[in-house]
Short mmCIF file of C-alpha atoms in Angstrom, two decimals:
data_model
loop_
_atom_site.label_atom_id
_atom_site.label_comp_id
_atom_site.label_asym_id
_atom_site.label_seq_id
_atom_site.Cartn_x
_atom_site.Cartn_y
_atom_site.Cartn_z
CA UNK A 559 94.83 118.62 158.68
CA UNK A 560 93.81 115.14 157.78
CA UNK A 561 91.85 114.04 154.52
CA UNK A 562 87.85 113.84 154.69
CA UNK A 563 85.35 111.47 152.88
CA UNK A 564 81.72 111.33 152.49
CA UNK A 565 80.47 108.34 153.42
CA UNK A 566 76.87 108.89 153.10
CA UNK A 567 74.09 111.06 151.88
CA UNK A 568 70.39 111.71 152.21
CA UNK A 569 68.02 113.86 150.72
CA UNK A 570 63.58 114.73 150.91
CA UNK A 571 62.35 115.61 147.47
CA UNK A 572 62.40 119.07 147.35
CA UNK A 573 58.98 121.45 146.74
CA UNK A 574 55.85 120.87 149.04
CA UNK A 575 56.62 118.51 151.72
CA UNK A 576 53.51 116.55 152.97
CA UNK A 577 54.48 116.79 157.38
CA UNK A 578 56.53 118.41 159.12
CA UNK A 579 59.74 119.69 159.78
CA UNK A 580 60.56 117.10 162.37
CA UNK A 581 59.30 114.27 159.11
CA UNK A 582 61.77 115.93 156.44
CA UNK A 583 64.38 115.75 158.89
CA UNK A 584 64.10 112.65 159.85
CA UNK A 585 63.67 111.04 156.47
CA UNK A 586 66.50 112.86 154.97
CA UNK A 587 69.27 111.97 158.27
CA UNK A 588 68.07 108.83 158.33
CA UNK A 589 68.43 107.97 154.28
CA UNK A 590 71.77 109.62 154.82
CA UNK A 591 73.04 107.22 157.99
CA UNK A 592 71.55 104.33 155.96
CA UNK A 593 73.44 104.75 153.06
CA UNK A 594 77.06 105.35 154.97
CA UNK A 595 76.23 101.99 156.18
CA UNK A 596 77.63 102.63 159.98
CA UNK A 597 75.70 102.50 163.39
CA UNK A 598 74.30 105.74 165.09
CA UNK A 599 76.89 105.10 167.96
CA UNK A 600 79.65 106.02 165.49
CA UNK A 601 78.31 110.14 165.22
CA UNK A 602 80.07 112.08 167.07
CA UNK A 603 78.51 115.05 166.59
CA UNK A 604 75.90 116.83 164.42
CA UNK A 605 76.25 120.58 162.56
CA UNK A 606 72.92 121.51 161.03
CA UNK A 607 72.24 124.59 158.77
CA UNK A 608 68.82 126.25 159.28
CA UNK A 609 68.21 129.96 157.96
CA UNK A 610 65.15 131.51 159.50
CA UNK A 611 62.56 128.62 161.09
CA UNK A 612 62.45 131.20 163.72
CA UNK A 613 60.51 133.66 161.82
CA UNK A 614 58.73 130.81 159.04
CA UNK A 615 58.44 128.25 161.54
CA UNK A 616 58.81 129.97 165.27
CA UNK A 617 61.64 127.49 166.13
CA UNK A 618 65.07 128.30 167.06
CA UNK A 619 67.58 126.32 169.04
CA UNK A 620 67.75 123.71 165.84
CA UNK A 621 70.75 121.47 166.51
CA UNK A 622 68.74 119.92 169.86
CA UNK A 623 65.51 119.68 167.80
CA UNK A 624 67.50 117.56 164.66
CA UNK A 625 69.20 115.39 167.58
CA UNK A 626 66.26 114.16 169.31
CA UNK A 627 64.83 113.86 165.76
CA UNK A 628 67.63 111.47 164.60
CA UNK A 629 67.30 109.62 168.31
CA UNK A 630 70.77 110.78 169.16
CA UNK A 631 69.73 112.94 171.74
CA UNK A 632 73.21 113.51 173.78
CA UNK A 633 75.33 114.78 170.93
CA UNK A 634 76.76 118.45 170.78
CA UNK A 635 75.13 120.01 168.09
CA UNK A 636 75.32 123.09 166.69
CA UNK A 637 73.13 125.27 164.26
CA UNK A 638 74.65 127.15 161.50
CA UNK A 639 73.86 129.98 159.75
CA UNK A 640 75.04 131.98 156.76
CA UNK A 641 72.13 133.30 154.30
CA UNK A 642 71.47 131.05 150.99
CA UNK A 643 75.28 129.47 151.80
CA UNK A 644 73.90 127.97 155.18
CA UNK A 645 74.20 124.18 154.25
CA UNK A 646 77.71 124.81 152.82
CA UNK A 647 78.76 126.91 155.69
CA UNK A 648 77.52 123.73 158.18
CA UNK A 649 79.27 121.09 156.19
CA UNK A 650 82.33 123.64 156.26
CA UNK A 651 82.19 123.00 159.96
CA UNK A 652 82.37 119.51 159.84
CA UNK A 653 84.97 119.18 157.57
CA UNK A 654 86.88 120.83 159.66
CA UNK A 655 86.14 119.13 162.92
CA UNK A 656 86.92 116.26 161.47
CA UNK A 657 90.05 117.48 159.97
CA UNK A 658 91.49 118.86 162.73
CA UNK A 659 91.14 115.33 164.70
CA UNK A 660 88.57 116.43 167.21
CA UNK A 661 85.64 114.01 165.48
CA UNK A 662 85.84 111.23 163.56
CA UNK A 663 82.82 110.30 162.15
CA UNK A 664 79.49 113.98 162.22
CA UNK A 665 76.52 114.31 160.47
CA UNK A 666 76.06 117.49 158.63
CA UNK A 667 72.52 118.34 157.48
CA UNK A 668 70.07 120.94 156.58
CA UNK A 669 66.45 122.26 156.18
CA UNK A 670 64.04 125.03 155.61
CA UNK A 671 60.40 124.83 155.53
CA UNK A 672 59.13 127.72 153.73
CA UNK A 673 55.94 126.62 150.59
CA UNK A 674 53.54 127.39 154.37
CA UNK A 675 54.26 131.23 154.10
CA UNK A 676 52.90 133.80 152.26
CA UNK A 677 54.60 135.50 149.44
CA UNK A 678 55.38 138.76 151.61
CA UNK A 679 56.39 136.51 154.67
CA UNK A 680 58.70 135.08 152.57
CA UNK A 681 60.01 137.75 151.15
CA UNK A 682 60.79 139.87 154.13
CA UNK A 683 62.42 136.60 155.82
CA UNK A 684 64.78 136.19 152.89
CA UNK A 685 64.99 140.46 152.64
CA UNK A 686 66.94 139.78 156.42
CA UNK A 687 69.58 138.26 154.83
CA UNK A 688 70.67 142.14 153.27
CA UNK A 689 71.94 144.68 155.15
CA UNK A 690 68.17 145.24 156.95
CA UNK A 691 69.42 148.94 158.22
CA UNK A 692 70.71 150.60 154.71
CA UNK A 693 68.98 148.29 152.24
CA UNK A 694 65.95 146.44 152.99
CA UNK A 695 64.35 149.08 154.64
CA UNK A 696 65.64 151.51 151.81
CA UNK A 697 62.59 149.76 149.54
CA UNK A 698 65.03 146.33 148.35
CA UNK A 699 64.17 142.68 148.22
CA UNK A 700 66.21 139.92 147.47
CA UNK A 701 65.91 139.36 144.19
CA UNK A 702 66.49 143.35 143.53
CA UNK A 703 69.90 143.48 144.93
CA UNK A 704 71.19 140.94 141.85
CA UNK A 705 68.76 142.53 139.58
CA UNK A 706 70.99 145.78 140.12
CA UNK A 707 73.83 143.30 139.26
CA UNK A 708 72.35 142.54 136.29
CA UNK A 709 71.71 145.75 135.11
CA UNK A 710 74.92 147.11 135.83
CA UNK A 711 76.33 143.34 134.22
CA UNK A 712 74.37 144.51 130.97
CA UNK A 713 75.78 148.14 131.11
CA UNK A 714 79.87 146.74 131.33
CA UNK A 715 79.42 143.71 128.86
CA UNK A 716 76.15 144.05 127.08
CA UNK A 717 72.56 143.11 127.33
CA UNK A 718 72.66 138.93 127.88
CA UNK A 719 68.93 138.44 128.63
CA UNK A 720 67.91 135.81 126.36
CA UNK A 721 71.31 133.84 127.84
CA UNK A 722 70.03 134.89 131.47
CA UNK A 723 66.61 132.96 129.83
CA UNK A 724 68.79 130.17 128.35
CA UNK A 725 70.44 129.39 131.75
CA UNK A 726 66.82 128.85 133.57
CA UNK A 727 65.99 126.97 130.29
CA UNK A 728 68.61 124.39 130.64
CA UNK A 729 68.43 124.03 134.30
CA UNK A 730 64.63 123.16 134.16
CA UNK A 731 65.97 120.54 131.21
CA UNK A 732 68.46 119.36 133.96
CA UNK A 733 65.79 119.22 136.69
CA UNK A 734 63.38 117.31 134.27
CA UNK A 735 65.50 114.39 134.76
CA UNK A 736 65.92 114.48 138.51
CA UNK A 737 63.40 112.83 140.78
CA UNK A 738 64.17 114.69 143.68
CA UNK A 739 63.42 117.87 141.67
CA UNK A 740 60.54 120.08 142.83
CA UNK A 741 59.76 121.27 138.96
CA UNK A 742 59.28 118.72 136.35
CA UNK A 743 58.39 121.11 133.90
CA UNK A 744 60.41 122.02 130.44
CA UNK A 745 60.57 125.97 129.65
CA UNK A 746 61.33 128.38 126.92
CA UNK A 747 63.24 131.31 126.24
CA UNK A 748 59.76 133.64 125.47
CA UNK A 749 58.10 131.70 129.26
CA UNK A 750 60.88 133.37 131.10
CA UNK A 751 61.11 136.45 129.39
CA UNK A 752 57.35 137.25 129.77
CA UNK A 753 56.86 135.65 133.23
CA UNK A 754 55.76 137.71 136.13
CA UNK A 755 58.39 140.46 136.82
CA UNK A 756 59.84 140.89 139.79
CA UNK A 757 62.68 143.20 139.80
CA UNK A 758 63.61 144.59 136.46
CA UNK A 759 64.95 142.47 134.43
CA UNK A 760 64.46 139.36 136.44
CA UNK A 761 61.27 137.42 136.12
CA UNK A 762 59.48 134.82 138.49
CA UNK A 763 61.95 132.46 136.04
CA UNK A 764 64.74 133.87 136.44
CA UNK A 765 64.43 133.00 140.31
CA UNK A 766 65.01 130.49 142.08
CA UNK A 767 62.25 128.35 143.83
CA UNK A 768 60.42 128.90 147.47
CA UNK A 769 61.15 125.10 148.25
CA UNK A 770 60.50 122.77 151.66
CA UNK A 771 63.43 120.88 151.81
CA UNK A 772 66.36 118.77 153.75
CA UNK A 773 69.54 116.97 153.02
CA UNK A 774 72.11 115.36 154.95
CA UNK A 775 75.81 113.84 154.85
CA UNK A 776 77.94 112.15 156.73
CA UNK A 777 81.04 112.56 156.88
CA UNK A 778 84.09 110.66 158.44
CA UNK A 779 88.09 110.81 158.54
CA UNK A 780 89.24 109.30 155.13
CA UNK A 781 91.90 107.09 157.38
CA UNK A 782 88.38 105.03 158.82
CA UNK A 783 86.03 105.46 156.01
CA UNK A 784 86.50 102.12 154.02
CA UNK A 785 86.63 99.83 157.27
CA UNK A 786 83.19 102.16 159.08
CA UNK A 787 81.21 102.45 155.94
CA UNK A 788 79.37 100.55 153.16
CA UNK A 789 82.74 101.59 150.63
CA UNK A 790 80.97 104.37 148.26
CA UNK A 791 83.12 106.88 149.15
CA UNK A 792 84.26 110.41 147.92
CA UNK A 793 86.80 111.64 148.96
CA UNK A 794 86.81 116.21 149.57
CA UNK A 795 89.60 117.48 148.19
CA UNK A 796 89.16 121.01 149.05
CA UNK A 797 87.66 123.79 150.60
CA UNK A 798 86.90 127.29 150.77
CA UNK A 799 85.29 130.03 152.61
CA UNK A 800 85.19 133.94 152.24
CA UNK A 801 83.07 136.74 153.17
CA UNK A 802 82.58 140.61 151.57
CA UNK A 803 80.68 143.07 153.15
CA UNK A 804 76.52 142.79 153.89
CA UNK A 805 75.55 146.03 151.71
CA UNK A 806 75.49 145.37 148.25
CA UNK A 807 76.00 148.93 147.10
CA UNK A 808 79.23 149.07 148.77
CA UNK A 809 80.97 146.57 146.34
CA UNK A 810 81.62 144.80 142.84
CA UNK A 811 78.58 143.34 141.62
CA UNK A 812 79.48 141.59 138.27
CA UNK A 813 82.47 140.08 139.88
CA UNK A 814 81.70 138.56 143.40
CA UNK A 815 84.71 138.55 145.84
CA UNK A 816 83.45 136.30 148.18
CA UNK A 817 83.48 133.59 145.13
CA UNK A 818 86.73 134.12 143.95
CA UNK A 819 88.24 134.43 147.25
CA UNK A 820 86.88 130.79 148.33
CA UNK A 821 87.73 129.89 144.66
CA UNK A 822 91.36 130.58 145.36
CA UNK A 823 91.63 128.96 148.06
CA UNK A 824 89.62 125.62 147.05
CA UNK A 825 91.23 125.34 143.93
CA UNK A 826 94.90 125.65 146.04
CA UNK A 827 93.94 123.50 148.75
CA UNK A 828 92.84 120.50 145.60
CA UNK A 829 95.80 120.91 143.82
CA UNK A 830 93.51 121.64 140.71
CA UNK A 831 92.66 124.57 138.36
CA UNK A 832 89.04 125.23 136.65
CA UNK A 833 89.79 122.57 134.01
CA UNK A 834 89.87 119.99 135.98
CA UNK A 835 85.84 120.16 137.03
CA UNK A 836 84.11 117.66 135.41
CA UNK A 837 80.45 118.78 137.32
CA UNK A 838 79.62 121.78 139.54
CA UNK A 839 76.77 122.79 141.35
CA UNK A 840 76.99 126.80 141.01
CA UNK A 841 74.63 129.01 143.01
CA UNK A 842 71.83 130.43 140.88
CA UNK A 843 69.65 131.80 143.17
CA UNK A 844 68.81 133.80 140.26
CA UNK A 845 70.15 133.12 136.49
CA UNK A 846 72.30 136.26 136.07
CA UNK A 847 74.40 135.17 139.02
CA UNK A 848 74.90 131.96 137.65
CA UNK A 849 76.51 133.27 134.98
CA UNK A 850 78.81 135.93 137.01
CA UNK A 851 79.26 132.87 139.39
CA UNK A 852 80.90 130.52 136.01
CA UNK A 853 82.86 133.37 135.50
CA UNK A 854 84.68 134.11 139.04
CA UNK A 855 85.33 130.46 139.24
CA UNK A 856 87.16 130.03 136.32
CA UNK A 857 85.66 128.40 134.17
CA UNK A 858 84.72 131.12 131.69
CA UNK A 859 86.51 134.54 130.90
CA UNK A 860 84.89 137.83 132.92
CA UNK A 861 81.65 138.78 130.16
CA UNK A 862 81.73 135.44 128.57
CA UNK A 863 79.49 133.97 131.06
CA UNK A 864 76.61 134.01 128.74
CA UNK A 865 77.75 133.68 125.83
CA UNK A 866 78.67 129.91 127.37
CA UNK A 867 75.56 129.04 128.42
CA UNK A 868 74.17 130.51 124.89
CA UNK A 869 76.88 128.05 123.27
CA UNK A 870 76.10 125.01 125.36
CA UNK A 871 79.11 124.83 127.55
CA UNK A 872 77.08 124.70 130.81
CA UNK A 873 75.30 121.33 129.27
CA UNK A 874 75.14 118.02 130.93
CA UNK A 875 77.81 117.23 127.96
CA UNK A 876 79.24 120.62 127.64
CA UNK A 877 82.42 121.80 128.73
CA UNK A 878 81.64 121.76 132.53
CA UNK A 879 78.29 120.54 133.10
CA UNK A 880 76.95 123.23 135.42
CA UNK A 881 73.64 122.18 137.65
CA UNK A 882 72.68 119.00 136.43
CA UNK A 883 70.75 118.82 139.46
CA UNK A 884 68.52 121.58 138.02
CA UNK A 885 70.00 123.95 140.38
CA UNK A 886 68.39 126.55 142.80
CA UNK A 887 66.51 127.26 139.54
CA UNK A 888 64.61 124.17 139.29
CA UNK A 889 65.84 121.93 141.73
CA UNK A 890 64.91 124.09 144.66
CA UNK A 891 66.12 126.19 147.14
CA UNK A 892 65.48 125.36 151.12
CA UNK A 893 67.63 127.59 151.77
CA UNK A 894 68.99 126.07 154.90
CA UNK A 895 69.62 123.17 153.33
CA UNK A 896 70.62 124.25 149.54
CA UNK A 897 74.59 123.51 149.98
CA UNK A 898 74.19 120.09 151.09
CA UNK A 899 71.28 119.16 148.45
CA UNK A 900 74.23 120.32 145.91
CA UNK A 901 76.65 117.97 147.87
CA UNK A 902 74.23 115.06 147.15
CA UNK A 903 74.05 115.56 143.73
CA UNK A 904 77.50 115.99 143.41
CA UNK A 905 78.37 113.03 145.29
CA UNK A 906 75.53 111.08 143.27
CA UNK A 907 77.10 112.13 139.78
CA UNK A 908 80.98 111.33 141.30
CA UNK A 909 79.42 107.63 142.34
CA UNK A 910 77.70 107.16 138.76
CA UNK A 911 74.34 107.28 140.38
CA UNK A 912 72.52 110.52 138.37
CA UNK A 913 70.64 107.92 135.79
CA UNK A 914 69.70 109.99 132.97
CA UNK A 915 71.39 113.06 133.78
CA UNK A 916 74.44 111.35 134.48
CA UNK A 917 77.40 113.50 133.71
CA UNK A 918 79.95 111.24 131.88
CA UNK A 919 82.80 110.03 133.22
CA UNK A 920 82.72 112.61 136.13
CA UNK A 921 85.83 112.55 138.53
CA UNK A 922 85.79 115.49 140.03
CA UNK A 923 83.02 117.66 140.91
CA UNK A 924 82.26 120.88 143.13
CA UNK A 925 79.60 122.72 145.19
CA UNK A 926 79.18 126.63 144.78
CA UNK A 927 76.99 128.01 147.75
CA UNK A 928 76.81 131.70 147.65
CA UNK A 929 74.89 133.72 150.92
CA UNK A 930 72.87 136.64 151.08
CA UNK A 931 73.97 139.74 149.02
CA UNK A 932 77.27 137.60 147.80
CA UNK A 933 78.47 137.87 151.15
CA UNK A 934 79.25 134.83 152.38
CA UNK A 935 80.67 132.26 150.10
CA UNK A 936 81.80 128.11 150.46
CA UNK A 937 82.97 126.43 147.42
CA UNK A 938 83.84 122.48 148.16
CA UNK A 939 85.56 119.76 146.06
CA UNK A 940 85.27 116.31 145.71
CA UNK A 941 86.97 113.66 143.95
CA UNK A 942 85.60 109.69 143.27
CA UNK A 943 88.05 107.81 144.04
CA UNK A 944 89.42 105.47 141.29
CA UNK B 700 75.31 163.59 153.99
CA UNK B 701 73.28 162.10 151.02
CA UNK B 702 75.14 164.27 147.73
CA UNK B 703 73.93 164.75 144.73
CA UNK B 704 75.44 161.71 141.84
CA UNK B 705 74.87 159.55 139.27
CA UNK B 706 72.95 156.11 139.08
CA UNK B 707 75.27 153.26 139.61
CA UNK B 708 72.80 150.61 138.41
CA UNK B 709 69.20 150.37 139.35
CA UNK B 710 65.76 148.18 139.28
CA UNK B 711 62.24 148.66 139.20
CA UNK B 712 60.59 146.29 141.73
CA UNK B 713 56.97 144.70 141.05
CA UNK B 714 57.41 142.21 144.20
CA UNK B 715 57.95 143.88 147.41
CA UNK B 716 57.53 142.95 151.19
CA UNK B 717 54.62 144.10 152.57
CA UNK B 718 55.68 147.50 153.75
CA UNK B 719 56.32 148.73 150.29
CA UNK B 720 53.47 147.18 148.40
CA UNK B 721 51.37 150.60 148.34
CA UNK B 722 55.01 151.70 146.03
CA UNK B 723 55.08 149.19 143.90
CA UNK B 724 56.46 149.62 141.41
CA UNK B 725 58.94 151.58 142.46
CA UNK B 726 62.68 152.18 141.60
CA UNK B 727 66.09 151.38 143.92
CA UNK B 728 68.98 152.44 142.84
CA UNK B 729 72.94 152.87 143.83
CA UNK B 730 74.03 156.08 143.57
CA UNK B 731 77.62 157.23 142.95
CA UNK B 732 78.05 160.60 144.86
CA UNK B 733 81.66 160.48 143.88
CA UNK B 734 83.31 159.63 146.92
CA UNK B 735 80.98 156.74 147.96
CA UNK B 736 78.24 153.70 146.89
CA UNK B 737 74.86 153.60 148.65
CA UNK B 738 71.17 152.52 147.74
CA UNK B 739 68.18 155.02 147.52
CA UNK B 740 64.88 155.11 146.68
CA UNK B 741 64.08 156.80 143.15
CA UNK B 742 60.44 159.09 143.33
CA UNK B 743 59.26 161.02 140.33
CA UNK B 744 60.33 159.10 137.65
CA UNK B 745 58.32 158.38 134.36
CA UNK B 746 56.89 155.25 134.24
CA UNK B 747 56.83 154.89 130.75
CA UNK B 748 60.67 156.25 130.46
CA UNK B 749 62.98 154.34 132.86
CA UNK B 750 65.96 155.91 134.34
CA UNK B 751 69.17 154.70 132.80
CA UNK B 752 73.01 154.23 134.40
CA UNK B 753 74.73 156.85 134.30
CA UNK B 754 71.97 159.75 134.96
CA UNK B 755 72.29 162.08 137.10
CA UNK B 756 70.17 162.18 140.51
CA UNK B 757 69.47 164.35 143.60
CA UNK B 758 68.59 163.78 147.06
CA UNK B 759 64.84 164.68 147.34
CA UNK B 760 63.96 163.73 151.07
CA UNK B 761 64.39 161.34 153.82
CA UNK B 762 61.12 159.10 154.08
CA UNK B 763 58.87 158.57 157.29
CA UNK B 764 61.89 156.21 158.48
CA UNK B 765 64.18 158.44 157.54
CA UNK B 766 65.59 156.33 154.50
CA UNK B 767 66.88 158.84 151.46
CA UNK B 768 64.74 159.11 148.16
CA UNK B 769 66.20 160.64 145.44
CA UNK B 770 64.85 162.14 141.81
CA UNK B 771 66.32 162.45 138.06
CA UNK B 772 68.26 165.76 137.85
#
């Protein structure tokens, strides 16, 4: 397998996008081309992550729809799908195709439109990402199955609410800074504790955000990269993918599998250990499983999670700066195009771009896209080159 | 084939879909039957006492789509 690069990225603010999902795709592929600095005629082909437009938006067959978009109608395209880890699970693809030789220069993108729905609509399209047969229809939404996690977190290592609280805290903090943000909007310990609940113990805050949303890459065999592109290159380093089963009563649920599987073989396939990570972007679709997430990655001993975040390790100038995007939390979370809206900020921080919430002196940084019940898991790594 | 057990972990849930809103809230739960893991509805409980890990449950019935509910010992 031959060595990757990112050569460029694009991204839409995330929250309420004013048009359609035809506009946000075409402003975030074409900000993405324009930056890797190469002619259209160099794609090759396009993999595009899109959760559920066919129930939010009544579109399916995607990959056509983002081609004629882009006006590269003839390309194969493909449309990928994998829960909340969608946008990972499409650049996955790429990476590979380009890898293995077949492609040398593919756009990878994503999008969801979802702020148009109604709370309920919403909530039973994300509630098909569970196991719809033994779960959802049991009486569970998605933010129940991790608030069983937390619970049973609390019961094996102790109540960590007001670090659950902390982590939305500093992720809004992060997201204050970012201009492609959808909340601008600082928060408190007491907000998130006594904001709406949801499931028991998790709060409207403790969620992530129903965002509109679309991001893009492109990416291109590192071999070509400096002669096809504009030269701000990173370089992926490694990659990994696991699954675990679709019920989430069937399995560990302070310790997700899935993670540490694609962890393992990330970490392996870098040549790196936890240590190393100057900057990830860790999956907190909701704040306890940020924390369980920082802990099956590495970076923080099982039931320590908290405490970290508590201690300010997860700061912009902590030990590993965790979401300086603002994360799912505050950020946003199209979830079709999540994973590669943490590959642009990743990729911004590696090229020194982030302005104010520049991480300092970041060298290598990683993506943590985690789908559905914790079932479906891509963890990427990337490395500025020097 | 749903045994008696003991809550796993649990969560009361004030945001449903729309099929469950006349519930809310109401109480999920994985139950630990000893041999195996699976998620049931929780009826009968005290709203002002919430169940705990640990306690034990039984199967009560199977609802309208045939989905298991279960209540505290």
């Amino acid at each position: 397998m031959r060595s990757v690069s990112v050569i460029g990225i694009g991204e839409t603010r995330m929250g309420k996008y004013p048009g359609t999902l035809k506009d946000m795709i075409r402003e975030a592929g074409e900000k993405a081309i324009r930056d890797a600095g190469i002619d259209k005629s160099l794609l090759e082909a396009i993999y595009f992550g899109n959760f559920n437009a066919s129930y939010w938006s009544g579109q399916s067959h995607m990959g056509p729809l983002v081609a004629e978009t882009l006006g590269l109608d003839n390309l194969p395209t493909i449309r990928v799908e994998g829960a909340c880890a969608t946008g990972s699970l499409a650049f996955r693809q790429g990476l590979t195709a380009v890898a293995s030789g077949l492609y040398d220069v593919v756009l990878v993108g994503g999008a969801e439109r979802m702020t148009h729905e109604s709370t309920p609509r919403i909530t039973e399209g994300l509630a098909s990402a569970a196991d719809v047969d033994l779960e959802s229809s049991v009486g569970a939404t998605f933010p129940s199955l991790f608030a069983l996690a937390a619970n049973r977190y609390f019961h094996e290592y102790g109540n960590c609410r007001d670090a659950m609280a902390m982590a939305a805290v500093q992720n809004h903090a992060n997201a204050y800074l970012n201009p492609d943000a959808q909340m601008h909007k600082l928060i408190t310990v007491d907000i998130v504790k006594n904001g709406v609940p949801v499931a028991y113990p998790l709060t409207v805050f403790d969620c992530s955000l129903v965002s509109d949303g679309s991001a893009f890459v492109v990416l291109a065999a590192s071999e070509i990269a400096d002669r096809i592109s504009g030269g701000r290159i990173v370089d992926v380093i490694g990659s990994g993918h696991a699954g675990s089963s679709l019920q989430i009563s069937t399995k560990n649920i302070t310790s997700f599998i899935a993670t540490t599987n694609a962890a393992r073989e990330a970490y392996r396939m870098a040549g790196i250990k936890p240590s190393d990570i100057d900057l990830a972007e860790v999956h907190d679709c909701f704040t306890i499983t940020q924390i369980i997430n920082t802990e099956d990655l590495g970076f923080f001993e099982k039931g320590t999670g908290a405490l970290a975040v508590a201690e300010g390790k997860t700061a912009r100038d902590g030990l590993v700066a965790i979401n300086p995007s603002g994360g799912l939390k505050a950020k946003g979370h199209p979830i079709g195009a999540t994973g590669l809206s943490q590959i642009f900020e990743v990729v911004t921080q590696l090229r020194g771009d982030a302005g104010e919430r520049q991480v300092k002196n970041a060298r290598i940084g990683m993506n943590h896209n985690l789908g559905g019940s914790a079932a479906t898991c891509v963890i990427n790594i990337f490395k500025r080159r020097d | 084939m749903y045994k008696d057990g003991a809550i796993f972990s649990f969560t009361v849930i004030y945001t449903p879909t729309e099929k469950f809103a006349p519930l809310a809230p109401y109480i999920i739960a994985i139950v630990d039957d000893g041999t195996s893991h699976y998620l049931v509805r929780i009826e009968e409980f005290d709203k002002t006492n919430l169940v705990r890990i640990g306690q034990a449950v039984v199967f009560s019935h199977l609802d309208a789509d045939e989905k298991p509910v279960y209540k505290l010992a």
